[in-house]
Coordinates of C-alpha atoms in Angstrom, one line a residue:
Chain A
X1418 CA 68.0 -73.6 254.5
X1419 CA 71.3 -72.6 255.1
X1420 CA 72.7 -69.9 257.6
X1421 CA 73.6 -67.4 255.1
X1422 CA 70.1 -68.2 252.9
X1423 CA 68.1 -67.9 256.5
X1424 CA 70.0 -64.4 257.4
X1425 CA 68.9 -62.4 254.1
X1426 CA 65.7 -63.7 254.3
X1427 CA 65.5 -62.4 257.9
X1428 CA 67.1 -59.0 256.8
X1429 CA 64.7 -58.9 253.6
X1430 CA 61.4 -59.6 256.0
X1431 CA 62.2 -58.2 259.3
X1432 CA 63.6 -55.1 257.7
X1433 CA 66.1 -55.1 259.8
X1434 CA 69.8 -55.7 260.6
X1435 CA 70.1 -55.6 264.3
X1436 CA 71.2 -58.7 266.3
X1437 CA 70.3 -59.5 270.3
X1438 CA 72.7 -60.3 272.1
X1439 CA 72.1 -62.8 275.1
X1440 CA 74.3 -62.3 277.8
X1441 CA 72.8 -63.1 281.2
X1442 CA 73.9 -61.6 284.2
X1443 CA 71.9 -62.6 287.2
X1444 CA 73.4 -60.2 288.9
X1445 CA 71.6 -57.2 286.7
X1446 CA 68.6 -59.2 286.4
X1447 CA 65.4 -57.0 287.9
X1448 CA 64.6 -58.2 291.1
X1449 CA 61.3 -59.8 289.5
X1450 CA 63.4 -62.6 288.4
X1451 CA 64.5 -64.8 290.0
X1452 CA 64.4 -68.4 291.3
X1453 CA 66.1 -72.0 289.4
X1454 CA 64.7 -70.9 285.9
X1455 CA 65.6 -67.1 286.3
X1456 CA 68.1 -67.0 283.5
X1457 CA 65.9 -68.9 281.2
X1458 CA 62.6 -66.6 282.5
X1459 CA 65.1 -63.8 281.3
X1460 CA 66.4 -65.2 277.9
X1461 CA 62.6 -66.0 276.8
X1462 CA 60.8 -62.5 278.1
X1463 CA 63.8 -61.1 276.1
X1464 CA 63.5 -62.7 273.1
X1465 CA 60.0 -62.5 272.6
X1466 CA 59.5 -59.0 273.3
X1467 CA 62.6 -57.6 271.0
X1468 CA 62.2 -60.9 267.9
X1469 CA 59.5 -58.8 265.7
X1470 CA 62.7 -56.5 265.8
X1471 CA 65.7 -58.5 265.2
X1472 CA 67.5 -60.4 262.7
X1473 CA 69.2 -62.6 265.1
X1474 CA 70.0 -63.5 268.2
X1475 CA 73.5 -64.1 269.7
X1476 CA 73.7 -66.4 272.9
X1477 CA 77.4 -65.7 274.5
X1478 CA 78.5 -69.1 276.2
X1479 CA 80.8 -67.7 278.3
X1480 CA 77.5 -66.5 280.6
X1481 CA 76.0 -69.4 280.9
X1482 CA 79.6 -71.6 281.0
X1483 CA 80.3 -69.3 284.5
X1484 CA 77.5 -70.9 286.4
X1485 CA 77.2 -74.3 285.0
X1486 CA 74.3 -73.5 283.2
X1487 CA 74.5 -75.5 279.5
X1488 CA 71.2 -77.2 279.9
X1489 CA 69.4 -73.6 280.3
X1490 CA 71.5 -72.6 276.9
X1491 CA 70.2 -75.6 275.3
X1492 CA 66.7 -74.7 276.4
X1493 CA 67.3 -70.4 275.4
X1494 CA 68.2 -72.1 271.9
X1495 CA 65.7 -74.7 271.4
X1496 CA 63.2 -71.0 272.4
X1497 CA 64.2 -69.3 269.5
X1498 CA 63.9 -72.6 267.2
X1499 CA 60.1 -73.4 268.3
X1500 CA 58.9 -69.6 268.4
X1501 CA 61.0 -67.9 266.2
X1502 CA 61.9 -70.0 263.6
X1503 CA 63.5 -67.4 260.8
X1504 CA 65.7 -65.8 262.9
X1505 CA 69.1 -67.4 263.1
X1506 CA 70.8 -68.5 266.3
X1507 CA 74.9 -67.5 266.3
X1508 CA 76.5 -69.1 269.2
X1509 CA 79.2 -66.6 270.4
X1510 CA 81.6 -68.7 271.6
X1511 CA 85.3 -68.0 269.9
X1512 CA 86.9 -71.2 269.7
X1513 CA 89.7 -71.8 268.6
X1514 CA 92.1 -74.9 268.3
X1515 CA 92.8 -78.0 265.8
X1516 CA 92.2 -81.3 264.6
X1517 CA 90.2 -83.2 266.5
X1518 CA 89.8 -80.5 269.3
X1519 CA 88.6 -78.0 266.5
X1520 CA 86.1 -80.8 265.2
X1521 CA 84.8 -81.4 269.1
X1522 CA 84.1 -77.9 269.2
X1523 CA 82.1 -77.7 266.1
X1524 CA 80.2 -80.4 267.4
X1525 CA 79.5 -78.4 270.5
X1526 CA 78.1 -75.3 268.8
X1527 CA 76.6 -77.3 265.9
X1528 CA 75.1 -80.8 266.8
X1529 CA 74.9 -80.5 271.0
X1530 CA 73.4 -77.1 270.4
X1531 CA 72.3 -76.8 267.4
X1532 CA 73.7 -72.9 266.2
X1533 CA 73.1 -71.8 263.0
X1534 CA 76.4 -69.8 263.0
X1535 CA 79.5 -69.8 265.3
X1536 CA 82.1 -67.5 266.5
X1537 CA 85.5 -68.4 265.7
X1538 CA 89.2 -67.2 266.5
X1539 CA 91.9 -67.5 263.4
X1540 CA 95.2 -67.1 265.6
X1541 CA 95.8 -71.1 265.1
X1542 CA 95.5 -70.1 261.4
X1543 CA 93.1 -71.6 258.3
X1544 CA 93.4 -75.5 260.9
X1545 CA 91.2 -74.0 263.5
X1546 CA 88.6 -72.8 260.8
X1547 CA 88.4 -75.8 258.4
X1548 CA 86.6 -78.5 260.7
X1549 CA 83.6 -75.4 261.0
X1550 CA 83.3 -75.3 257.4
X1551 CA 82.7 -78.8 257.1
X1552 CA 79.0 -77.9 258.3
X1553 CA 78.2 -76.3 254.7
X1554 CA 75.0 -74.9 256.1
X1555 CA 76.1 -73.3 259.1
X1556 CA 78.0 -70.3 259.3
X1557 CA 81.6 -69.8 260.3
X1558 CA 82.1 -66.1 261.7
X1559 CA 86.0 -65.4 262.2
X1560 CA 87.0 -62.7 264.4
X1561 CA 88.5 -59.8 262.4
X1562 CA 89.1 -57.0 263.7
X1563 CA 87.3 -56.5 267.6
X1564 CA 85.6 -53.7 268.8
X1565 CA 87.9 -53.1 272.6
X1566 CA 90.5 -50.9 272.0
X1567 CA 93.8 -53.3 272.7
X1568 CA 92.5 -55.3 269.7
X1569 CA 95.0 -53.1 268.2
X1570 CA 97.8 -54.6 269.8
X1571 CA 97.9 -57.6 267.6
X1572 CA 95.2 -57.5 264.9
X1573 CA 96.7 -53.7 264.2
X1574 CA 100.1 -55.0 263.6
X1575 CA 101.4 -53.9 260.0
X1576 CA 102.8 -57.1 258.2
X1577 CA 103.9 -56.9 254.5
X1578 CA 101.9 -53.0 254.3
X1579 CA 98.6 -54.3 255.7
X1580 CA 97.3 -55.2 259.3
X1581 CA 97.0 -58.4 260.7
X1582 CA 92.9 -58.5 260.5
X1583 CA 93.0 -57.2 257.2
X1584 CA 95.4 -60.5 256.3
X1585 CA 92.6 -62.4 258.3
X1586 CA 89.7 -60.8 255.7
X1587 CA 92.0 -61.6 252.9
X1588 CA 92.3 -65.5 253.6
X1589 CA 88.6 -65.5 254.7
X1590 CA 87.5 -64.5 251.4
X1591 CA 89.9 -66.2 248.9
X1592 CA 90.1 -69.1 250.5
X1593 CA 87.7 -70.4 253.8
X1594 CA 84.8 -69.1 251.4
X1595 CA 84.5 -71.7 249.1
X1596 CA 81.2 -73.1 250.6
X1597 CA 80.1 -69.5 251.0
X1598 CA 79.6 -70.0 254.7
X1599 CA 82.3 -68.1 256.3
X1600 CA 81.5 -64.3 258.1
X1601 CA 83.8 -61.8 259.9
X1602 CA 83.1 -60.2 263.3
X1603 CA 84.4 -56.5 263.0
X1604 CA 83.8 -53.8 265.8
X1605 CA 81.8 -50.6 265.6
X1606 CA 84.7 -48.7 266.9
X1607 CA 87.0 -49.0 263.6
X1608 CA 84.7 -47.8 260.9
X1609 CA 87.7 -47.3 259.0
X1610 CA 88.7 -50.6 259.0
X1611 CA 85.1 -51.5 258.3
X1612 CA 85.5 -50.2 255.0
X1613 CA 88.7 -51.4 253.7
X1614 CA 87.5 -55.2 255.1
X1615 CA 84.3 -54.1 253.0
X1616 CA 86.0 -53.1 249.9
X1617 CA 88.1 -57.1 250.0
X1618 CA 85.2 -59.2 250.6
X1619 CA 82.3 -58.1 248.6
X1620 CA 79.0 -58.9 249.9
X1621 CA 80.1 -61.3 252.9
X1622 CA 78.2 -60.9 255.7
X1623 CA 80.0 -58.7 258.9
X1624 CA 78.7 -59.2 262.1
X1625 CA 79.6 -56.0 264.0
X1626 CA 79.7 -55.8 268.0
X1627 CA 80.4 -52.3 269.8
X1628 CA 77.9 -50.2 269.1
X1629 CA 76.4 -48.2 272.1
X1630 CA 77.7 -48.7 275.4
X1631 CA 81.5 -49.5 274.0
X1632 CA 81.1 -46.5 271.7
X1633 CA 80.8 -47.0 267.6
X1634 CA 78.5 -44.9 266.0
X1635 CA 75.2 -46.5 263.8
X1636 CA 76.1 -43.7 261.0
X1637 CA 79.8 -44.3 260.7
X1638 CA 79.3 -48.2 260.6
X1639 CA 76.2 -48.4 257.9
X1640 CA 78.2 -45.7 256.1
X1641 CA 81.1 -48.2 256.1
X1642 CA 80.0 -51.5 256.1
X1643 CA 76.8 -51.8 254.6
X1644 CA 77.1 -53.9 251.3
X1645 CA 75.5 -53.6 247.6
X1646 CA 72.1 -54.7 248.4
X1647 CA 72.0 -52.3 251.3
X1648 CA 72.6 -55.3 253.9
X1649 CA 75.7 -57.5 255.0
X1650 CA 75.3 -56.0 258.6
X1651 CA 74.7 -58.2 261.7
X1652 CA 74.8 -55.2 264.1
X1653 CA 74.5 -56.6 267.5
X1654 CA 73.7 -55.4 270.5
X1655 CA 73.8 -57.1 274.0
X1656 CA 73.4 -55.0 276.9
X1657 CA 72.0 -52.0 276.4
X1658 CA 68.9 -53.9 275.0
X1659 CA 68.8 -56.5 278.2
X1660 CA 69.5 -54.1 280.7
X1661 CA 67.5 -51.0 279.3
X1662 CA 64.7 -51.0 282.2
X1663 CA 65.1 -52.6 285.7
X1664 CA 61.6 -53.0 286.8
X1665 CA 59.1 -55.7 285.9
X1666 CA 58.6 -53.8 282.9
X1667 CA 61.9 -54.8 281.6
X1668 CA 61.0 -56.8 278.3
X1669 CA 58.9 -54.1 277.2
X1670 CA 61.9 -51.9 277.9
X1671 CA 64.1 -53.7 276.2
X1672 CA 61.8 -54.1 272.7
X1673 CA 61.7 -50.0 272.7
X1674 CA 65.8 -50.4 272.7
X1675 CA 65.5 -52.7 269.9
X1676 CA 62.9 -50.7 267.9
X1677 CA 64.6 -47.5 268.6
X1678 CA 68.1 -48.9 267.5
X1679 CA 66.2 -50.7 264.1
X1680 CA 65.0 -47.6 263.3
X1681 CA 67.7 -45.4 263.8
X1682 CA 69.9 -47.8 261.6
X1683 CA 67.4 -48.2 259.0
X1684 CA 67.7 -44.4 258.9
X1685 CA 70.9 -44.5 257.9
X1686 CA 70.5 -47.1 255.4
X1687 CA 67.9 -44.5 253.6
X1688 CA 70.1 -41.6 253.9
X1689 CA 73.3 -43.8 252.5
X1690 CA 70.6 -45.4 249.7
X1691 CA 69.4 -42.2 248.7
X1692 CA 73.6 -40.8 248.5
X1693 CA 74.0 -44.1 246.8
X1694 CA 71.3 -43.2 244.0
Chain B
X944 CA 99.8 -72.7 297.0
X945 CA 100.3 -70.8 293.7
X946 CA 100.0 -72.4 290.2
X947 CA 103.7 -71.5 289.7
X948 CA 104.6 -72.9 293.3
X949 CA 102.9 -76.2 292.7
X950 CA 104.1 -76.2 289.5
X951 CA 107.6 -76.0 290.2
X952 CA 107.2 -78.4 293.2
X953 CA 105.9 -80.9 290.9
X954 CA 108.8 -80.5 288.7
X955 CA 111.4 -81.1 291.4
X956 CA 109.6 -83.9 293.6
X957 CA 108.4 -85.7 290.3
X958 CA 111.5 -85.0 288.2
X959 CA 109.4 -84.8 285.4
X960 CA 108.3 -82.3 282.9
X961 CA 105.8 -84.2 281.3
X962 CA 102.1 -83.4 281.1
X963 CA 99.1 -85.4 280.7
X964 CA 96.7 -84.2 278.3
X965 CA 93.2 -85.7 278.9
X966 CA 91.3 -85.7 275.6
X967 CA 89.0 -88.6 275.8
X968 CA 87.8 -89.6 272.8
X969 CA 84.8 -92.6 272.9
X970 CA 85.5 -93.6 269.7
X971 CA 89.3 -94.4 270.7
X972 CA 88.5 -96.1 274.1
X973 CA 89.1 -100.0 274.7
X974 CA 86.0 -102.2 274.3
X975 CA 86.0 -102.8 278.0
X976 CA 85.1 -98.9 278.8
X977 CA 81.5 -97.9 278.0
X978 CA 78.1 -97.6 280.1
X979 CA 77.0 -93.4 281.0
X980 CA 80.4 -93.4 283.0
X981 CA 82.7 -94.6 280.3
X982 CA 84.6 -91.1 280.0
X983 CA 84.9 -91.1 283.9
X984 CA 86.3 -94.5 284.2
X985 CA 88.5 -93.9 281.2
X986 CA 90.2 -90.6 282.8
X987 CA 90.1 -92.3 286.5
X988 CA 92.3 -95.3 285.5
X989 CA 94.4 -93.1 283.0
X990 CA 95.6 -90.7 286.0
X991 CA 95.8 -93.0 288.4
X992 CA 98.5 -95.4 286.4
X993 CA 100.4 -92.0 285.3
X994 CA 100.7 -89.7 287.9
X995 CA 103.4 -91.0 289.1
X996 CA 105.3 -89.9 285.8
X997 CA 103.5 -86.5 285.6
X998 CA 104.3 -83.0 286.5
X999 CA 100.3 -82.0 285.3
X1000 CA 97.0 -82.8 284.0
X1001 CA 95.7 -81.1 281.3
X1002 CA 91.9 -81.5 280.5
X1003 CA 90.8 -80.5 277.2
X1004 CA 87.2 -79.1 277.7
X1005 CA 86.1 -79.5 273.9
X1006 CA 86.4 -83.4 274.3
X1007 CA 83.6 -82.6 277.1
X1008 CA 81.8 -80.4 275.9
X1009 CA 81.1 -81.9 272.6
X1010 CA 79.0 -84.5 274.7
X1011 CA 77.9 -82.5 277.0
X1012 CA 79.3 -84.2 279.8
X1013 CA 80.7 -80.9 281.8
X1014 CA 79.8 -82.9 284.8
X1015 CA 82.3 -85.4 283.7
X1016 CA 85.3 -82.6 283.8
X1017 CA 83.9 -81.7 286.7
X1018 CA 84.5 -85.0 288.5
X1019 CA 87.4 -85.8 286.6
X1020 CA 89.3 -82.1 288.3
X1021 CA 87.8 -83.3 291.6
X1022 CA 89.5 -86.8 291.2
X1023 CA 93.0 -84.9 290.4
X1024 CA 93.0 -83.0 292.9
X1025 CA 91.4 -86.1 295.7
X1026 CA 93.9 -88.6 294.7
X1027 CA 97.1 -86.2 293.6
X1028 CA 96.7 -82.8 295.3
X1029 CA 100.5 -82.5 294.5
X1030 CA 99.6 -81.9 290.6
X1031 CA 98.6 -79.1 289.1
X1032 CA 95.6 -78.9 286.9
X1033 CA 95.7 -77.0 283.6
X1034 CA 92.2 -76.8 281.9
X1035 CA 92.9 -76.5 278.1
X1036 CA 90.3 -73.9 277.0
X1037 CA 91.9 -71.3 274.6
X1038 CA 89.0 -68.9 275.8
X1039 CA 89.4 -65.7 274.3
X1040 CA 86.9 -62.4 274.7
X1041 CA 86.9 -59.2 276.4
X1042 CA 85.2 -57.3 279.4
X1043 CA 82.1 -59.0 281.2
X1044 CA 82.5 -61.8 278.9
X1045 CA 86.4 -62.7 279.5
X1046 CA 85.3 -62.5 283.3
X1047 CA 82.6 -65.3 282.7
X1048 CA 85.3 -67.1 281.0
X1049 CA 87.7 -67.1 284.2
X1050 CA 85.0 -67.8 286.6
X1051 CA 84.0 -70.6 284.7
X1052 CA 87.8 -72.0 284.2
X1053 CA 89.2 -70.8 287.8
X1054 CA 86.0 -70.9 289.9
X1055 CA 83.4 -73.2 288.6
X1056 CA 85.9 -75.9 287.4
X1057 CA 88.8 -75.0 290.4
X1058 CA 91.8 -75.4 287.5
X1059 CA 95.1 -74.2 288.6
X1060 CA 95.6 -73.1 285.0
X1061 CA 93.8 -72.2 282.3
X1062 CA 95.0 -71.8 278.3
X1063 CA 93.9 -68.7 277.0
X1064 CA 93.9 -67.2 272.8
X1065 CA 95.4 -63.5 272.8
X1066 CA 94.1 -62.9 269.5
X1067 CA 92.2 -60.1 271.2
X1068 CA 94.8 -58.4 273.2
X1069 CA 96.2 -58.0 276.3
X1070 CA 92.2 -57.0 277.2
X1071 CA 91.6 -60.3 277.3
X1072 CA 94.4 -61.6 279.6
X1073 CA 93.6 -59.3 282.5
X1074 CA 90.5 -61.1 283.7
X1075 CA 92.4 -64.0 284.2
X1076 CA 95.4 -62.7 285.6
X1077 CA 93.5 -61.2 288.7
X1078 CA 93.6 -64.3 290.2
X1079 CA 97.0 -64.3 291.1
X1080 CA 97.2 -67.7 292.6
X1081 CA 96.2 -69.6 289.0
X1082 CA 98.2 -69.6 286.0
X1083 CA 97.5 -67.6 282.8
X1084 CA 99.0 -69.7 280.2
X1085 CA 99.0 -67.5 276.4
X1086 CA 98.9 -68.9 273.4
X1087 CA 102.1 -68.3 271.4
X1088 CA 103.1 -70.3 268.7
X1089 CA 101.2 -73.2 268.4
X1090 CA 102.4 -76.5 267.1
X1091 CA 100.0 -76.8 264.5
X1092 CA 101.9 -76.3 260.6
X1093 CA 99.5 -73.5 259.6
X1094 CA 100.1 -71.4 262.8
X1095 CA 102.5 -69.5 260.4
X1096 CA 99.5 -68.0 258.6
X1097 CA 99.3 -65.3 262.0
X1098 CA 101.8 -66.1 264.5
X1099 CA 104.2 -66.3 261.7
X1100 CA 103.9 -62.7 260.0
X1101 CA 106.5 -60.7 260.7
X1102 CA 105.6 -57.0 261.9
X1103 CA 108.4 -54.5 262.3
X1104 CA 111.2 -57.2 262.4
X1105 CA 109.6 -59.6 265.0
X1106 CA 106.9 -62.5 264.3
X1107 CA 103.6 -61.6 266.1
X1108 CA 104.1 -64.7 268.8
X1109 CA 107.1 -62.9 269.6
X1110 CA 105.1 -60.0 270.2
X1111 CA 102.9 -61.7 272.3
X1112 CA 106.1 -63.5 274.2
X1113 CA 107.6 -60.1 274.5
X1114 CA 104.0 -58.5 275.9
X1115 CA 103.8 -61.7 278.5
X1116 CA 107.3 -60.9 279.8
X1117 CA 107.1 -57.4 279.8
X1118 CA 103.5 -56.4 280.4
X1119 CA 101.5 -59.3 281.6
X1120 CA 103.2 -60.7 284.2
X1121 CA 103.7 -58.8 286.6
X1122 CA 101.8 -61.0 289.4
X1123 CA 104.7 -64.1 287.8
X1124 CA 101.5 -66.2 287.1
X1125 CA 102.1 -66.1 283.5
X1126 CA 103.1 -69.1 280.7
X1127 CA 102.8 -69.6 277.4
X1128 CA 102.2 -72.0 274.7
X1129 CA 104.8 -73.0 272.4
X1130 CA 104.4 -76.0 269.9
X1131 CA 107.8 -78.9 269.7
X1132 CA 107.7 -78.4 266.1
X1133 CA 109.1 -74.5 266.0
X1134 CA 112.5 -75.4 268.0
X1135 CA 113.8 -72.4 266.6
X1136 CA 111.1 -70.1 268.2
X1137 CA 111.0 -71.7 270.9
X1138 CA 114.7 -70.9 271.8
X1139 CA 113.7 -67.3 270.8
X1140 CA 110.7 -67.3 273.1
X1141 CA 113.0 -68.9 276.2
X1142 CA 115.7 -65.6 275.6
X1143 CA 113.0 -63.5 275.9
X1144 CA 111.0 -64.6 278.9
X1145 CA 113.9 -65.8 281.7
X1146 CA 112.1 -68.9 283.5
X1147 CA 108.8 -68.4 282.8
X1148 CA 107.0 -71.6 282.1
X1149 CA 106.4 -72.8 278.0
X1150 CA 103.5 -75.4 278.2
X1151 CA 104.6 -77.7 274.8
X1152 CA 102.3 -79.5 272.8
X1153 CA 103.1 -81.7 269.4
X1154 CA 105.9 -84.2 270.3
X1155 CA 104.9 -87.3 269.4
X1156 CA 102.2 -87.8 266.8
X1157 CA 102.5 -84.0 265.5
X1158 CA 106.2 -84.4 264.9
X1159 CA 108.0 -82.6 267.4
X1160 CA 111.2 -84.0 268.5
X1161 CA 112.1 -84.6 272.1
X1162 CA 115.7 -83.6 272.4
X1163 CA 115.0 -80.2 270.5
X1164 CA 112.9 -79.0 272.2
X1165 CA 114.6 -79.7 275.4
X1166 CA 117.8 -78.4 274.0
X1167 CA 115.9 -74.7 273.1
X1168 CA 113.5 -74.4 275.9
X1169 CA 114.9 -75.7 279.0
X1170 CA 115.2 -72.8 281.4
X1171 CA 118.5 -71.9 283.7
X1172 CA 117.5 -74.3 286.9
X1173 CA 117.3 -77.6 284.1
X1174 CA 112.9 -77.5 284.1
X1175 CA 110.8 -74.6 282.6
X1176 CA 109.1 -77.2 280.1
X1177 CA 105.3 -78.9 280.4
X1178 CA 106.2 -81.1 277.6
X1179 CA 102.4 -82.3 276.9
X1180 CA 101.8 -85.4 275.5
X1181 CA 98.2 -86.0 274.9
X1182 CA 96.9 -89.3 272.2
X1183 CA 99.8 -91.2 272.8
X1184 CA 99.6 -91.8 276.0
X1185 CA 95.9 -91.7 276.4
X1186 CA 95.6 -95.0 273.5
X1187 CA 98.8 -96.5 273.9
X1188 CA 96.9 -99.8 274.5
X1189 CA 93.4 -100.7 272.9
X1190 CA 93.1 -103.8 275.9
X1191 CA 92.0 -104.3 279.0
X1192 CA 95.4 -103.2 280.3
X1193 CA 95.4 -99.6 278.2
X1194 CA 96.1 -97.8 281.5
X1195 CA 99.1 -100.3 282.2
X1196 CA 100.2 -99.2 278.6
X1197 CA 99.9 -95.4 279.0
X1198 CA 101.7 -95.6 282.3
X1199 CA 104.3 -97.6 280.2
X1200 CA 104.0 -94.7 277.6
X1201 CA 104.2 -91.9 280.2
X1202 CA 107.2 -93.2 282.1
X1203 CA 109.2 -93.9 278.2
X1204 CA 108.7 -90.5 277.4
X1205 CA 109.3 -88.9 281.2
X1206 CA 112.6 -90.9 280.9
X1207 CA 113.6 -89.6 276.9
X1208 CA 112.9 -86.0 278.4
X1209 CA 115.2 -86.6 281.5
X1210 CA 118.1 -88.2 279.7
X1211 CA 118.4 -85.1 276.7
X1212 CA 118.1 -83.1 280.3
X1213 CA 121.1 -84.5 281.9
X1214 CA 123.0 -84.4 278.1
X1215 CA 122.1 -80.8 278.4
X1216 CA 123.5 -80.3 282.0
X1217 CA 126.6 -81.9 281.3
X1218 CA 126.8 -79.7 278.0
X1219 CA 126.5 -76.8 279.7
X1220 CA 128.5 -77.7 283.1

C-alpha cells in the first residue's frame, strides 16, 4: 500500500485527522522515566495511549540526532510498524540537497528507517525533491509555507504577483505530482494562505504544524484547508500532547489531549460539512 | 579559537583556499578498502595525504547517515581534529527547522559532533539561524545560491528587484551576523551572483561548491569572490579528489588532485593581485 492509499484509509477508519508528533525531550520527561531506554519508554507509552486517536505519527530527527540516539529512532519506528500497522510513520526531518547527497538522504528516511513519508525543503529547487519521488510509494512532503512567524521573510516574498510558497505549491502540483506522492507542510498560523494553497492543488494532502501552543486556530484551518471529501488534513500536534501531564499518569494524559483535539476538529469538519450541504 | 579565527589562520599558514569535502561513497571506493571499517579507513588515508593542501574538511553527514554509520563521522571529526587541529571542520548538514527543534539540530552539529561549522537551509527564516548563531565560537554557514542548475526555481525569483539569495546575503550581512560567525554558500557556476553576493557582504567567508565535475570554472570564481585581503573563498572540491585514483594508491592520487587544484586557485589569485596592484 502506498503512503497516500495508507493515509485515507487511516482518515476513513480512525475518523480522524490529527497527527502525533514525537519529539523527545528528556529534559520534560516526568520524573518516572528515566534510565538508558527512557526516550524509547517515552515514545511507546505515547504512542499507544494516543494511536486509537491518531492518523499518524511524526518522529522529528532532530531530537533524537541531539543525543546520538538513531538506534532508539529505529526502534520508536519499528513500534508503530509492529503495533500499529495502519497508521503511517512521516519522518520529520527537512532535507534538503542534490544528486547523490539528495539520494543518501532518501535512503536514510526510507530504507535505514523505513518512513512512510518524509519532510522535505524545496530551496535547492525541483533537484533536492526528485531523488524522494523515486520511492513511488512513499510520500514526499515539501515545506510550503511554515507555521513561525519569520517564515515570512522568504516564503512571503512577492515574485511575479504571488509568494514564494505559493510558487512552491504551484510546482508541487504541476509538476513533482506525477506519481501522486508528493504533500505540502503548511502552518496553522496562515489560514489564509491555507486556502489559496488549497484552491491550486486540489485534494493533495497538507500536513499542517502550529496548532496549539504556537497559536493556529482548529476552526480557521478545517475551514481553510480541508479538501472535497472532508479530509486532506494531517494536523499535527507535538507537544502539547507529550507534555500534557507530568506525573506517572502522563500517557493517559496525553490520549485525553489527543481525544479532545480529534474531537474538537471533527467538530469543525461537521459544522463546515453541514455549511458545505 | 573561533571558527572564523581558525579559518583565516588556515588560509594564511596553508595558503590555500581549498576545501575537502568527505562524501564517502562505498560503491566508489578502491577494491583494497572494505571490511566494517572501510568508510573509516577510506576518510583516514584521504585526510591524511591532503591536509597538507587544505584550508578545511567538510563532512557530508547524508553519506553517513544513509548507512547508519554516525559513529563513523563521529571518529572521522575526532581524527581531524587529533592529527590536524589547525583545520577547521565544517559538517555539511543543510539542517533547517525552527524553535526546540533548530536547537536539537545545533546541539547535534556543534555539541554532539564538535564541528567548527555547520551548513544550514534558510528556507525558514532567519528563525532558524538564531539557534546556531548562539554559539559564537562555530560558524553559521547559509545557504545562498547553490550550485545546482535548478536552484533558479527559488533562489532565482526576483522579489522587489533583488533575487531571493540576495535577500538572504543581504539578511546575513545585515541582520545575522552580528557575532561575525556568519558565511554563506554560493555555488562556482553563478559567477555573476557570486560577485553580487561578495559587494554585499565585505569579507565575510563564501563556502563554494561545483568547480570541477558540476562545471564551475576555477578562475571565475576567484575573479568574483575573492575578498579585499586576496582569501574569503572555501573553494570545495568534493568527488574529484575523493576518487581521483580507483588503486591502491587513490590517497596518493587525491593528494595529487588536491595540491593541482590548491595550485590553479593560487595562480588566478596572484593574476588577480597583480590586476588589481
Amino acid at each position: 500500500m502506498t503512503f497516500i492509499e495508507k493515509l485515507r484509509r487511516a482518515w476513513e477508519q480512525q475518523d480522524s485527522l490529527l497527527c502525533i508528533g514525537i519529539d523527545p525531550d528528556p529534559e520534560r520527561f516526568p520524573s518516572c522515566v528515566r534510565g538508558a531506554d527512557g526516550i524509547l519508554d517515552f515514545n511507546r507509552a505515547i504512542i499507544d495511549a494516543t494511536a486509537v486517536h491518531a492518523c499518524a505519527f511524526k518522529p522529528q530527527i532532530a531530537f533524537f540526532a541531539a543525543q546520538g540516539a538513531e538506534r532508539t529512532l529505529e526502534r520508536t519506528i519499528d513500534h508503530i510498524r509492529d503495533h500499529h500497522p495502519h497508521l503511517p510513520v512521516i519522518l520529520d526531518a527537512k532535507r534538503g540537497d542534490i544528486g547523490t547527497t539528495a539520494e543518501m538522504y532518501a535512503r536514510e528516511a526510507f530504507d535505514r528507517y523505513g518512513a512512510d513519508a518524509v519532510t522535505v525543503n524545496p530551496y535547492l529547487g525541483g533537484d533536492t525533491i526528485k531523488p524522494f519521488l523515486r520511492y513511488e510509494d512513499r510520500g514526499v512532503i515539501v515545506l510550503c509555507r511554515t507555521s513561525n512567524a519569520g517564515s515570512d521573510e522568504f516564503q512571503g516574498l512577492a515574485c511575479d504577483g504571488e509568494s514564494v510558497s505559493l510558487r512552491v505549491a504551484r510546482k508541487a502540483a504541476g509538476e513533482w505530482n506525477r506519481s501522486g506522492n508528493v504533500a505540502l507542510v503548511v502552518g496553522a498560523t496562515w489560514p489564509g494562505e491555507l486556502a489559496e494553497i488549497r484552491a491550486l492543488v486540489g485534494d493533495m494532502p497538507l500536513l499542517v504544524p502550529g496548532i496549539g501552543a504556537q497559536g493556529g486556530g482548529i476552526a480557521a484551518v478545517v475551514e481553510a484547508g480541508i479538501d472535497s471529501r472532508g479530509q486532506g488534513l494531517i494536523i499535527n500536534s507535538s507537544r502539547s500532547v507529550l507534555y500534557a501531564g507530568s506525573d506517572s499518569r502522563f500517557a493517559e494524559s496525553a490520549a485525553a489531549e489527543a481525544a479532545g483535539l480529534r474531537e474538537r476538529i471533527n467538530r469543525h469538519r461537521r459544522k463546515h460539512d453541514r455549511g458545505a450541504a
